[in-house]
N, CA, C and O of each residue as an XYZ file, in Angstrom:
824
protein
N      13.803      1.263    -27.573
C      13.872      2.462    -26.600
C      14.214      1.885    -25.368
O      13.400      1.261    -24.686
N      15.513      2.087    -25.020
C      16.225      1.545    -24.064
C      16.158      2.344    -22.673
O      15.992      3.564    -22.695
N      16.285      1.668    -21.499
C      16.207      2.189    -20.258
C      17.184      1.547    -19.435
O      17.352      0.339    -19.601
N      17.932      2.223    -18.480
C      18.898      1.791    -17.583
C      18.105      0.928    -16.325
O      16.995      1.262    -15.909
N      18.754     -0.049    -15.886
C      18.106     -0.801    -15.021
C      18.920     -0.650    -13.839
O      20.131     -0.693    -14.054
N      18.506     -0.462    -12.493
C      19.306     -0.067    -11.340
C      18.888     -0.900    -10.156
O      17.775     -1.420    -10.079
N      19.798     -1.003     -9.266
C      19.552     -1.781     -8.068
C      19.087     -0.999     -6.861
O      19.384      0.195     -6.843
N      18.522     -1.411     -6.029
C      18.162     -0.639     -4.799
C      19.317      0.127     -4.200
O      19.082      1.032     -3.399
N      20.449     -0.158     -4.515
C      21.672      0.589     -4.225
C      22.095      1.680     -4.922
O      23.087      2.353     -4.645
N      21.120      1.907     -6.095
C      21.577      2.925     -7.362
C      22.642      2.603     -8.091
O      23.305      3.450     -8.690
N      22.892      1.360     -8.103
C      23.985      0.912     -8.993
C      23.356      0.266    -10.383
O      22.348     -0.439    -10.446
N      24.090      0.628    -11.332
C      23.591      0.038    -12.683
C      23.645     -1.343    -12.713
O      24.575     -1.883    -12.113
N      22.623     -2.193    -13.443
C      22.505     -3.309    -13.374
C      22.051     -3.941    -14.808
O      21.449     -5.013    -14.880
N      22.389     -3.194    -15.881
C      22.238     -3.320    -17.006
C      21.092     -2.540    -17.791
O      20.777     -1.459    -17.294
N      20.519     -2.879    -18.779
C      19.508     -2.088    -19.463
C      18.387     -2.963    -19.988
O      18.528     -4.179    -20.116
N      17.350     -2.363    -20.265
C      16.007     -3.036    -20.829
C      15.340     -2.140    -22.018
O      15.368     -0.915    -22.137
N      14.768     -3.056    -22.811
C      13.971     -2.517    -23.932
C      12.424     -2.226    -23.662
O      11.623     -3.158    -23.582
N      12.059     -0.955    -23.530
C      10.653     -0.708    -23.213
C       9.813     -0.623    -24.335
O      10.211     -0.028    -25.336
N       8.661     -1.160    -24.295
C       7.655     -1.131    -25.338
C       7.166      0.211    -25.803
O       6.568      0.876    -24.957
N       7.306      0.685    -26.918
C       6.808      2.052    -27.361
C       5.447      1.950    -27.335
O       4.860      3.001    -27.081
N       4.754      0.938    -27.535
C       3.177      1.051    -27.490
C       2.749      1.252    -26.063
O       1.612      1.697    -25.907
N       3.492      0.990    -24.968
C       3.127      1.310    -23.610
C       3.762      2.611    -22.926
O       3.212      3.212    -22.004
N       4.938      2.954    -23.472
C       5.806      4.140    -22.846
C       6.151      5.172    -23.767
O       7.072      5.931    -23.468
N       5.472      5.322    -24.970
C       5.804      6.187    -25.982
C       4.580      6.873    -26.471
O       4.654      7.368    -27.596
N       3.484      6.981    -25.822
C       2.187      7.246    -26.379
C       2.154      8.898    -26.161
O       2.701      9.454    -25.208
N       1.527      9.479    -27.054
C       1.312     10.990    -26.964
C       0.532     11.432    -25.751
O      -0.233     10.608    -25.250
N       0.631     12.597    -25.236
C      -0.111     12.950    -23.898
C      -1.611     13.155    -24.173
O      -1.967     13.931    -25.060
N      -2.442     12.514    -23.473
C      -3.692     12.643    -23.479
C      -4.380     13.171    -22.155
O      -4.988     12.325    -21.499
N      -4.355     14.375    -21.722
C      -4.859     14.788    -20.431
C      -6.454     14.599    -20.194
O      -6.933     14.739    -19.069
N      -7.288     14.255    -21.386
C      -8.485     14.057    -21.405
C      -8.853     12.757    -20.967
O      -9.794     12.494    -20.217
N      -8.028     11.935    -21.497
C      -8.112     10.293    -21.009
C      -8.039     10.314    -19.580
O      -8.973      9.968    -18.856
N      -6.713     10.800    -19.097
C      -6.439     10.805    -17.746
C      -7.319     11.429    -16.744
O      -7.417     10.953    -15.613
N      -7.994     12.530    -17.137
C      -8.989     13.158    -16.340
C     -10.163     12.138    -16.254
O     -10.660     11.905    -15.153
N     -10.632     11.510    -17.397
C     -11.837     10.571    -17.300
C     -11.528      9.627    -16.336
O     -12.300      9.437    -15.395
N     -10.280      8.889    -16.481
C      -9.947      7.833    -15.557
C      -9.912      8.044    -14.074
O     -10.345      7.239    -13.250
N      -9.292      9.335    -13.778
C      -9.187      9.630    -12.317
C     -10.556      9.808    -11.776
O     -10.906      9.250    -10.736
N     -11.459     10.700    -12.579
C     -12.798     10.774    -11.961
C     -13.411      9.538    -11.775
O     -14.066      9.338    -10.752
N     -13.263      8.558    -12.758
C     -14.050      7.251    -12.580
C     -13.385      6.512    -11.412
O     -14.119      5.800    -10.726
N     -12.134      6.591    -11.116
C     -11.651      5.751    -10.025
C     -12.100      6.593     -8.577
O     -12.388      6.067     -7.502
N     -12.071      7.862     -8.857
C     -12.430      8.516     -7.276
C     -14.201      8.258     -7.151
O     -14.745      8.211     -6.048
N     -14.883      8.123     -8.301
C     -16.212      7.951     -7.955
C     -16.474      6.640     -7.428
O     -17.371      6.433     -6.611
N     -15.652      5.681     -7.914
C     -15.909      4.308     -7.494
C     -15.450      4.157     -6.041
O     -15.986      3.286     -5.354
N     -14.532      4.913     -5.541
C     -14.284      4.746     -4.105
C     -15.198      5.458     -3.279
O     -15.064      5.331     -2.062
N     -16.075      6.163     -3.710
C     -16.994      6.848     -2.667
C     -17.828      5.856     -2.168
O     -18.241      4.949     -2.891
N     -18.145      5.967     -0.835
C     -18.918      5.060     -0.104
C     -20.381      5.316     -0.559
O     -21.077      4.362     -0.904
N     -20.802      6.430     -0.565
C     -22.168      6.506     -1.123
C     -23.267      6.439      0.005
O     -24.467      6.537     -0.251
N     -22.756      6.264      1.281
C     -23.685      6.146      2.504
C     -24.321      7.227      3.130
O     -25.009      7.070      4.139
N     -24.116      8.432      2.538
C     -24.818      9.689      2.992
C     -26.373      9.661      3.035
O     -26.994      9.342      2.022
N     -26.959      9.962      4.091
C     -28.434      9.693      4.211
C     -28.910     10.681      5.266
O     -28.196     11.053      6.197
N     -30.005     11.031      5.090
C     -30.817     12.009      5.903
C     -32.078     11.368      6.475
O     -32.285     10.244      6.020
N     -32.939     11.794      7.330
C     -34.124     11.401      7.698
C     -35.318     12.079      6.895
O     -35.405     13.307      6.852
N     -36.204     11.280      6.282
C     -37.149     11.867      5.713
C     -38.515     11.962      6.547
O     -38.555     11.504      7.689
N     -39.527     12.508      6.010
C     -40.639     12.795      6.813
C     -41.210     11.473      7.439
O     -41.770     11.528      8.534
N     -41.083     10.325      6.786
C     -41.538      9.046      7.142
C     -40.793      8.322      8.120
O     -41.283      7.405      8.780
N     -39.258      8.842      8.254
C     -38.275      8.305      9.147
C     -38.232      8.992     10.469
O     -37.661      8.502     11.443
N     -38.932     10.292     10.483
C     -38.884     10.960     11.914
C     -39.972     10.428     12.789
O     -41.134     10.316     12.399
N     -39.543     10.091     14.031
C     -40.566      9.688     14.974
C     -41.260     10.709     15.690
O     -40.710     11.221     16.664
N     -42.271     11.030     15.370
C     -43.120     12.308     15.892
C     -44.531     11.712     15.744
O     -44.799     10.729     15.054
N     -45.426     12.451     16.501
C     -46.918     12.169     16.457
C     -47.268     12.653     15.076
O     -46.806     13.646     14.514
N     -48.370     11.593     14.507
C     -48.941     12.101     13.205
C     -50.229     12.830     13.628
O     -51.026     13.147     12.746
N     -50.425     13.048     14.602
C     -51.693     13.948     14.989
C     -51.572     15.438     14.355
O     -50.503     16.048     14.370
N     -52.657     15.919     13.847
C     -52.723     17.253     13.352
C     -52.424     18.310     14.279
O     -53.047     18.401     15.336
N     -51.532     19.100     13.965
C     -51.005     20.321     14.928
C     -52.057     21.006     15.530
O     -52.064     21.112     16.757
N     -52.929     21.479     14.866
C     -54.062     22.397     15.237
C     -55.124     22.129     14.326
O     -54.959     21.278     13.452
N     -56.411     22.884     14.448
C     -57.526     22.594     13.625
C     -57.157     23.484     12.227
O     -56.497     24.510     12.065
N     -57.844     22.664     11.366
C     -57.645     23.306      9.866
C     -58.050     24.811      9.748
O     -57.392     25.618      9.091
N     -59.186     25.123     10.436
C     -59.631     26.444     10.406
C     -59.827     27.166     11.566
O     -59.938     26.472     12.577
N     -59.910     28.509     11.727
C     -60.091     29.115     12.961
C     -58.924     29.736     13.793
O     -59.057     30.750     14.477
N     -57.797     29.042     13.669
C     -56.676     29.508     14.446
C     -55.825     30.663     13.946
O     -54.958     31.220     14.619
N     -56.201     31.006     12.543
C     -55.401     32.147     11.918
C     -54.210     31.803     11.412
O     -53.638     32.612     10.681
N     -53.619     30.553     11.700
C     -52.400     30.105     11.225
C     -52.538     29.252      9.866
O     -53.616     28.775      9.513
N     -51.327     29.105      9.130
C     -51.392     28.148      8.174
C     -51.808     27.006      8.139
O     -51.701     26.389      9.199
N     -52.381     26.333      7.054
C     -52.894     24.996      7.270
C     -51.770     23.976      7.277
O     -50.974     23.886      6.343
N     -51.732     23.235      8.327
C     -50.646     22.113      8.587
C     -51.155     20.912      9.110
O     -52.076     20.901      9.926
N     -50.576     19.848      8.661
C     -50.830     18.471      9.175
C     -50.001     18.172     10.429
O     -50.020     18.958     11.376
N     -49.144     16.846     10.455
C     -48.352     16.838     11.516
C     -47.061     17.411     11.574
O     -46.545     17.959     10.600
N     -46.475     17.298     12.772
C     -45.122     17.982     12.963
C     -43.858     17.483     12.349
O     -42.774     18.043     12.512
N     -44.066     16.252     11.531
C     -43.083     15.621     10.998
C     -42.682     16.306      9.598
O     -41.749     15.872      8.923
N     -43.449     17.393      9.220
C     -43.310     18.147      7.926
C     -41.777     18.820      8.016
O     -41.198     19.174      9.043
N     -41.328     18.887      6.737
C     -39.952     19.663      6.798
C     -39.949     21.043      7.280
O     -38.901     21.580      7.637
N     -41.110     21.656      7.304
C     -41.401     23.187      7.776
C     -41.002     23.325      9.245
O     -40.657     24.408      9.716
N     -41.053     22.320      9.874
C     -41.103     22.253     11.452
C     -39.636     21.811     11.890
O     -38.962     20.998     11.257
N     -39.239     22.442     13.034
C     -37.898     22.169     13.627
C     -38.210     20.757     14.086
O     -39.260     20.456     14.653
N     -37.128     19.827     13.776
C     -37.314     18.359     14.140
C     -37.919     17.621     13.159
O     -37.928     16.393     13.243
N     -38.518     18.303     12.074
C     -39.213     17.435     10.847
C     -38.388     16.733     10.127
O     -37.203     16.691     10.456
N     -38.817     16.100      9.091
C     -38.028     15.230      8.263
C     -37.350     16.247      7.198
O     -37.863     17.354      7.035
N     -36.228     15.875      6.495
C     -35.691     16.592      5.436
C     -36.578     16.352      4.057
O     -37.256     15.359      3.789
N     -36.398     17.442      3.327
C     -36.914     17.323      2.032
C     -35.929     17.107      0.921
O     -34.988     17.897      0.997
N     -35.870     16.334     -0.012
C     -35.134     16.162     -0.952
C     -33.567     15.950     -0.542
O     -32.670     16.542     -1.142
N     -33.359     15.182      0.376
C     -32.019     15.100      1.092
C     -31.257     13.910      0.304
O     -31.899     13.288     -0.542
N     -30.035     13.607      0.533
C     -29.286     12.619     -0.106
C     -29.713     11.278      0.383
O     -30.109     11.116      1.537
N     -29.628     10.259     -0.544
C     -29.898      8.987      0.002
C     -28.768      8.062     -0.377
O     -27.916      8.480     -1.161
N     -28.687      6.819      0.123
C     -27.548      5.946     -0.084
C     -27.625      5.534     -1.549
O     -28.679      5.093     -2.007
N     -26.558      5.666     -2.272
C     -26.517      5.277     -3.735
C     -25.068      4.980     -4.041
O     -24.174      5.380     -3.296
N     -24.810      4.215     -5.237
C     -23.594      3.859     -5.805
C     -23.255      5.008     -6.572
O     -24.082      5.404     -7.394
N     -22.004      5.701     -6.418
C     -21.647      6.780     -7.340
C     -20.778      6.276     -8.520
O     -20.380      7.021     -9.415
N     -20.530      5.010     -8.450
C     -19.659      4.556     -9.670
C     -20.498      4.561    -11.075
O     -21.717      4.717    -11.145
N     -19.679      4.376    -12.100
C     -20.229      4.152    -13.310
C     -19.334      3.583    -14.228
O     -18.138      3.582    -13.937
N     -19.771      3.030    -15.443
C     -18.863      2.316    -16.251
C     -18.063      2.976    -17.284
O     -18.417      3.941    -17.963
N     -16.985      2.374    -17.328
C     -15.900      2.940    -18.440
C     -15.450      1.877    -19.395
O     -15.219      0.761    -18.928
N     -15.329      2.048    -20.417
C     -15.037      0.987    -21.598
C     -13.566      0.391    -21.187
O     -12.674      1.118    -20.749
N     -13.435     -0.872    -21.362
C     -12.102     -1.559    -20.998
C     -10.994     -0.879    -21.722
O      -9.917     -0.739    -21.143
N     -11.185     -0.380    -23.110
C     -10.184      0.113    -23.830
C      -9.721      1.423    -23.487
O      -8.541      1.695    -23.707
N     -10.580      2.377    -22.917
C     -10.196      3.523    -22.225
C      -9.384      3.359    -21.056
O      -8.422      4.095    -20.834
N      -9.743      2.393    -20.278
C      -9.014      2.225    -19.043
C      -7.741      1.674    -19.426
O      -6.768      1.993    -18.742
N      -7.576      0.871    -20.440
C      -6.215      0.329    -20.854
C      -5.455      1.641    -21.463
O      -4.240      1.766    -21.310
N      -6.075      2.414    -22.018
C      -5.240      3.573    -22.675
C      -4.863      4.508    -21.713
O      -3.737      5.004    -21.757
N      -5.807      4.862    -20.701
C      -5.435      5.591    -19.536
C      -4.144      5.133    -18.926
O      -3.186      5.890    -18.770
N      -4.152      3.765    -18.559
C      -2.801      3.198    -17.910
C      -1.591      3.531    -18.600
O      -0.591      4.021    -18.075
N      -1.750      3.215    -19.897
C      -0.598      3.379    -20.983
C      -0.160      4.919    -20.941
O       1.016      5.212    -20.726
N      -1.111      5.862    -21.147
C      -0.749      7.012    -21.095
C      -0.289      7.661    -19.927
O       0.241      8.768    -20.020
N      -0.448      7.037    -18.725
C       0.024      7.584    -17.282
C       1.423      6.968    -17.401
O       2.322      7.736    -17.059
N       1.781      5.832    -17.784
C       3.140      5.333    -17.854
C       3.990      6.065    -18.919
O       5.167      6.345    -18.694
N       3.325      6.394    -20.176
C       4.150      7.282    -21.173
C       4.349      8.522    -20.527
O       5.464      9.029    -20.642
N       3.404      9.161    -19.809
C       3.628     10.478    -19.192
C       4.873     10.535    -18.251
O       5.777     11.359    -18.389
N       4.831      9.612    -17.315
C       5.992      9.343    -16.311
C       7.277      9.235    -17.100
O       8.244      9.906    -16.740
N       7.355      8.430    -18.162
C       8.744      8.175    -19.030
C       9.060      9.580    -19.779
O      10.225      9.962    -19.888
N       8.011     10.304    -20.270
C       8.338     11.561    -21.046
C       8.877     12.504    -20.148
O       9.698     13.297    -20.608
N       8.552     12.577    -18.869
C       8.846     13.426    -17.587
C      10.067     13.277    -17.141
O      10.598     14.174    -16.486
N      10.732     12.061    -17.442
C      12.110     11.408    -16.820
C      11.736     11.072    -15.425
O      12.584     11.268    -14.554
N      10.657     10.624    -15.120
C      10.236     10.241    -13.757
C      10.001      8.613    -13.705
O       9.223      8.072    -12.919
N      10.621      8.084    -14.454
C      10.503      6.597    -14.363
C      11.874      5.898    -14.143
O      12.903      6.168    -14.761
N      11.731      4.935    -13.148
C      12.807      4.306    -12.717
C      12.648      2.884    -12.856
O      11.562      2.443    -12.480
N      13.601      1.960    -13.372
C      13.498      0.498    -13.541
C      14.437      0.027    -12.477
O      15.547      0.550    -12.379
N      14.070     -0.891    -11.709
C      14.803     -1.581    -10.728
C      14.953     -3.107    -11.222
O      14.027     -3.647    -11.827
N      16.130     -3.763    -10.946
C      16.293     -5.138    -11.115
C      15.334     -5.873    -10.259
O      14.691     -6.758    -10.823
N      15.128     -5.673     -9.038
C      14.363     -6.292     -8.157
C      14.055     -5.432     -6.762
O      14.856     -4.634     -6.278
N      12.721     -5.749     -6.199
C      12.721     -5.003     -4.954
C      12.280     -5.867     -3.869
O      11.165     -6.359     -3.695
N      13.429     -5.982     -3.108
C      13.369     -6.924     -1.910
C      14.518     -6.557     -0.929
O      15.623     -6.197     -1.333
N      14.184     -6.671      0.402
C      15.122     -6.500      1.529
C      15.238     -7.460      2.462
O      14.236     -8.072      2.832
N      16.471     -7.723      2.967
C      16.909     -8.835      3.845
C      16.086     -8.739      5.196
O      15.749     -9.759      5.796
N      15.782     -7.482      5.642
C      15.139     -7.100      6.881
C      13.972     -6.057      6.604
O      14.066     -5.282      5.652
N      12.904     -6.051      7.426
C      11.777     -5.199      7.269
C      12.073     -4.074      8.059
O      11.264     -3.727      8.920
N      13.249     -3.382      7.862
C      13.536     -2.229      8.779
C      13.336     -0.886      7.791
O      13.749     -0.719      6.643
N      12.608     -0.050      8.590
C      12.288      1.273      7.872
C      13.420      2.188      7.575
O      13.459      2.971      6.625
N      14.465      1.989      8.607
C      15.737      2.701      8.416
C      16.581      2.268      7.295
O      17.260      3.070      6.654
N      16.547      1.050      7.060
C      17.288      0.431      5.801
C      16.754      0.697      4.700
O      17.482      0.937      3.737
N      15.188      0.722      4.561
C      14.699      1.138      3.213
C      14.827      2.696      3.136
O      15.087      3.075      1.994
N      14.716      3.637      4.011
C      15.153      4.930      3.940
C      16.444      5.224      3.150
O      16.522      5.959      2.166
N      17.520      4.482      3.779
C      18.751      4.677      3.189
C      18.795      4.266      1.693
O      19.497      4.943      0.942
N      18.107      3.216      1.206
C      17.884      2.856     -0.254
C      17.342      4.055     -1.044
O      17.809      4.447     -2.114
N      16.274      4.602     -0.373
C      15.523      5.663     -0.996
C      16.427      6.806     -1.215
O      16.352      7.470     -2.249
N      17.304      7.069     -0.254
C      18.214      8.422     -0.231
C      19.226      8.107     -1.564
O      19.447      8.923     -2.459
N      19.754      6.815     -1.491
C      20.547      6.447     -2.713
C      19.925      6.747     -4.008
O      20.576      7.300     -4.895
N      18.691      6.408     -4.162
C      18.049      6.622     -5.334
C      17.482      7.969     -5.569
O      16.958      8.232     -6.652
N      17.561      8.876     -4.567
C      17.160     10.162     -4.765
C      15.476     10.289     -4.517
O      14.883     11.258     -4.991
N      14.825      9.358     -3.826
C      13.537      9.288     -3.943
C      12.906      9.868     -2.560
O      13.333      9.534     -1.455
N      11.880     10.740     -2.754
C      11.303     11.064     -1.314
C       9.670     10.974     -1.779
O       8.864     10.852     -0.857
N       9.280     11.014     -2.819
C       7.753     10.740     -3.111
C       7.704      9.895     -4.200
O       8.121     10.317     -5.278
N       7.211      8.634     -4.095
C       7.281      7.634     -5.257
C       6.383      6.424     -5.071
O       5.922      6.025     -4.001
N       6.220      5.943     -6.186
C       5.348      4.786     -6.283
C       6.090      3.727     -6.763
O       6.654      3.819     -7.853
N       6.162      2.706     -6.069
C       6.663      1.258     -6.322
C       5.870      0.250     -6.817
O       4.902     -0.083     -6.134
N       6.074     -0.296     -7.844
C       5.230     -1.372     -8.497
C       6.150     -2.369     -8.686
O       7.209     -2.198     -9.289
N       5.683     -3.723     -8.045
C       6.543     -5.014     -8.427
C       5.496     -5.958     -8.915
O       4.311     -5.728     -9.157
N       6.190     -7.091     -9.013
C       5.372     -8.241     -9.741
C       4.004     -8.661     -9.159
O       3.286     -7.807     -8.638
N       3.651     -9.864     -9.230
C       2.399    -10.426     -8.699
C       2.262    -10.144     -7.092
O       1.182     -9.813     -6.601
N       3.400    -10.297     -6.356
C       3.344    -10.120     -4.849
C       4.558     -9.066     -4.436
O       5.612     -9.021     -5.070
N       4.310     -8.338     -3.443
C       5.202     -7.603     -2.706
C       5.879     -8.309     -1.870
O       5.285     -9.173     -1.225
N       7.262     -8.102     -1.694
C       8.237     -8.775     -0.713
C       7.719     -8.208      0.652
O       7.490     -7.013      0.840
N       7.548     -9.269      1.652
C       6.921     -8.745      2.950
C       7.869     -7.873      3.692
O       7.442     -7.081      4.532
N       9.232     -7.986      3.402
C      10.114     -7.051      4.264
C       9.904     -5.531      3.715
O       9.955     -4.542      4.446
N       9.672     -5.502      2.376
C       9.550     -4.261      1.780
C       8.316     -3.510      2.080
O       8.247     -2.292      2.239
N       7.205     -4.487      2.149
C       5.811     -3.938      2.717
C       5.785     -3.377      4.089
O       5.101     -2.415      4.439
N       6.620     -4.090      4.858
C       6.672     -3.627      6.221
C       7.505     -2.368      6.472
O       7.179     -1.518      7.301
N       8.553     -2.302      5.740
C       9.629     -1.149      5.935
C       8.789      0.113      5.200
O       8.802      1.228      5.723
N       8.136     -0.118      4.085
C       7.573      0.999      3.692
C       6.292      1.704      4.257
O       5.785      2.732      3.807
N       5.829      0.909      5.404
C       4.348      1.218      5.728
C       4.473      2.481      6.606
O       3.483      3.171      6.852
N       5.777      2.790      7.104
C       5.852      4.139      8.109
C       6.554      5.144      7.331
O       7.092      6.043      7.976
N       6.656      5.163      5.979
C       7.310      6.207      5.327
C       6.340      6.936      4.529
O       5.852      6.399      3.535
N       5.993      8.205      4.907
C       5.053      8.954      4.091
C       5.728      9.327      2.514
O       6.885      9.390      2.100
N       4.475      9.519      1.925
C       4.692      9.594      0.360
C       5.471      8.465     -0.333
O       6.018      8.662     -1.418
N       5.518      7.308      0.283
C       5.914      6.182     -0.484
C       4.879      5.193     -0.536
O       4.262      4.915      0.492
N       4.624      4.633     -1.627
C       3.582      3.675     -1.808
C       4.002      2.392     -2.520
O       4.738      2.544     -3.495
N       3.637      1.118     -2.173
C       4.087     -0.134     -2.968
C       3.038     -0.836     -3.416
O       2.089     -0.858     -2.633
N       2.903     -1.417     -4.425
C       1.749     -1.979     -4.928
C       2.197     -3.173     -5.899
O       3.157     -3.098     -6.666
N       1.452     -4.163     -5.768
C       1.787     -5.287     -6.919
C       1.172     -4.943     -8.263
O       0.290     -4.086     -8.323
N       1.626     -5.610     -9.393
C       1.344     -5.152    -10.643
C      -0.338     -5.076    -10.819
O      -0.826     -4.151    -11.467
N      -1.080     -5.977    -10.279
C      -2.497     -5.927    -10.469
C      -3.251     -4.857     -9.795
O      -4.444     -4.602     -9.958
N      -2.321     -4.195     -8.930
C      -2.947     -3.030     -8.255
C      -2.623     -1.502     -8.836
O      -3.040     -0.467     -8.316
N      -1.866     -1.580     -9.916
C      -1.281     -0.533    -10.683
C      -2.453      0.194    -11.341
O      -3.226     -0.413    -12.082
N      -2.596      1.630    -11.042
C      -3.738      2.336    -11.487
C      -3.391      3.849    -11.956
O      -2.339      4.359    -11.570
N      -4.101      4.413    -12.620
C      -3.716      5.770    -13.149
C      -3.624      6.793    -11.903
O      -2.708      7.615    -11.854
N      -4.559      6.713    -10.951
C      -4.587      7.793     -9.861
C      -3.302      7.825     -8.907
O      -2.718      8.848     -8.551
N      -2.960      6.464     -8.549
C      -1.804      6.321     -7.782
C      -0.510      6.663     -8.511
O       0.421      7.177     -7.891
N      -0.423      6.377     -9.888
C       0.801      6.680    -10.613
C       0.956      8.243    -10.673
O       2.067      8.736    -10.478
N      -0.126      9.022    -10.937
C      -0.219     10.454    -11.098
C       0.102     11.207     -9.915
O       0.782     12.233     -9.950
N      -0.445     10.642     -8.731
C      -0.306     11.351     -7.365
C       1.031     11.298     -6.779
O       1.285     12.053     -5.841
N       2.018     10.396     -7.278
C       3.566     10.396     -6.758
C       4.385     10.876     -7.782
O       4.102     10.628     -8.954
N       5.510     11.629     -7.432
C       6.360     12.217     -8.321
C       7.177     11.278     -9.226
O       7.548     11.562    -10.364
N       7.380     10.274     -8.661
C       8.283      9.264     -9.389
C       7.826      7.793     -9.352
O       7.433      7.260     -8.314
N       7.901      7.144    -10.586
C       7.176      5.883    -10.738
C       8.356      4.885    -10.761
O       9.296      5.079    -11.532
N       8.326      3.827     -9.936
C       9.584      2.872     -9.921
C       8.954      1.550    -10.218
O       8.172      1.065     -9.400
N       9.254      0.910    -11.381
C       8.883     -0.417    -11.696
C      10.046     -1.434    -11.666
O      11.185     -1.011    -11.863
N       9.861     -2.584    -11.462
C      10.748     -3.729    -11.333
C      10.738     -4.447    -12.802
O       9.801     -4.293    -13.585
N      11.830     -5.210    -13.073
C      11.687     -5.919    -14.289
C      10.328     -6.926    -14.300
O       9.630     -7.001    -15.311
N      10.057     -7.607    -13.212
C       8.921     -8.305    -13.034
C       7.489     -7.688    -13.226
O       6.525     -8.303    -13.682
N       7.496     -6.268    -12.775
C       6.509     -5.612    -13.057
C       6.249     -5.157    -14.563
O       5.128     -5.113    -15.069
N       7.411     -4.833    -15.195
C       7.310     -4.561    -16.632
C       6.758     -5.655    -17.488
O       6.160     -5.410    -18.536
N       6.974     -6.929    -17.010
C       6.658     -8.121    -17.767
C       5.242     -8.242    -17.754
O       4.588     -8.373    -18.789
N       4.652     -8.194    -16.398
C       3.323     -8.407    -16.107
C       2.490     -7.162    -16.531
O       1.297     -7.363    -16.759
N       2.902     -6.102    -16.643
C       2.175     -4.769    -17.199
C       2.044     -5.151    -18.879
O       0.985     -5.124    -19.506
N       3.197     -5.459    -19.360
C       3.162     -5.997    -20.871
C       1.950     -6.936    -21.202
O       1.217     -6.798    -22.181
N       1.852     -7.864    -20.293
C       0.853     -8.949    -20.451
C      -0.450     -8.326    -20.347
O      -1.297     -8.533    -21.216
N      -0.686     -7.545    -19.306
C      -1.935     -6.966    -18.846
C      -2.431     -6.022    -19.993
O      -3.627     -5.949    -20.275
N      -1.287     -5.168    -20.762
C      -1.792     -4.090    -21.590
C      -1.864     -4.487    -23.034
O      -2.230     -3.684    -23.893
N      -1.516     -5.726    -23.306
C      -1.491     -5.989    -24.707
C      -2.884     -6.013    -25.351
O      -3.004     -6.229    -26.557
C-alpha cells in the first residue's frame, strides 16, 4: 500500500510503503469511543469539592430547646437544612481515570490512523523543519499544502522553529511521536506524518 511523500512546499519527494496492519484496519467506532472517553476522563482534574457539615465554621450549640418552641427538632446550625450550613452528598476530590487494556489502546491508535487514511486525510512529509521560527513562513507552507486544520506528528523531537511558528496558528497542532493519541488525531481534519514519525509509530505499534 503505497503513499506519496511530499515536502513542506507541496512538491513530490517519492513514495513510501504503508503497513496494512496499521493503516488498513476496518472502521471500529466503538473502540474509538472507548479511547476518547478514557483520555478525557484521565485529563479531568477531579478537584471539585464542597464544604460538608464538619467543614463549616459555625457554632455547635443547639439552635433552640428540643421541646416547647413549636419548631422542628434541630441541632446546630451547620446542618445542610440551614442557610450557610454544610452540603449533603456533594462532590469530593477524586481521580476520574480508569484503566484500559494496552491492546485496546494500541488498537485504538491503529484504528484512528486507518480512519484518516481511508478518508484521504493523511499526508506524508519528507521532513518537518523550518530555517526560521516565523509564523508567516509556516502559514505560507500550510497554504501550499492546503491545510487549515491539521495535526502534525514528527519523530522523537519537534524542530524548535516549527514549534515556535505553529504556536500562534489556530487549529494547527504539532506533536512528537510519543505524544500521538486518538483524541488529537480525531479532532483535527487532516493528519500529517513525517517519515520519521512513520518509523517510530511502526516500532510503537508492533
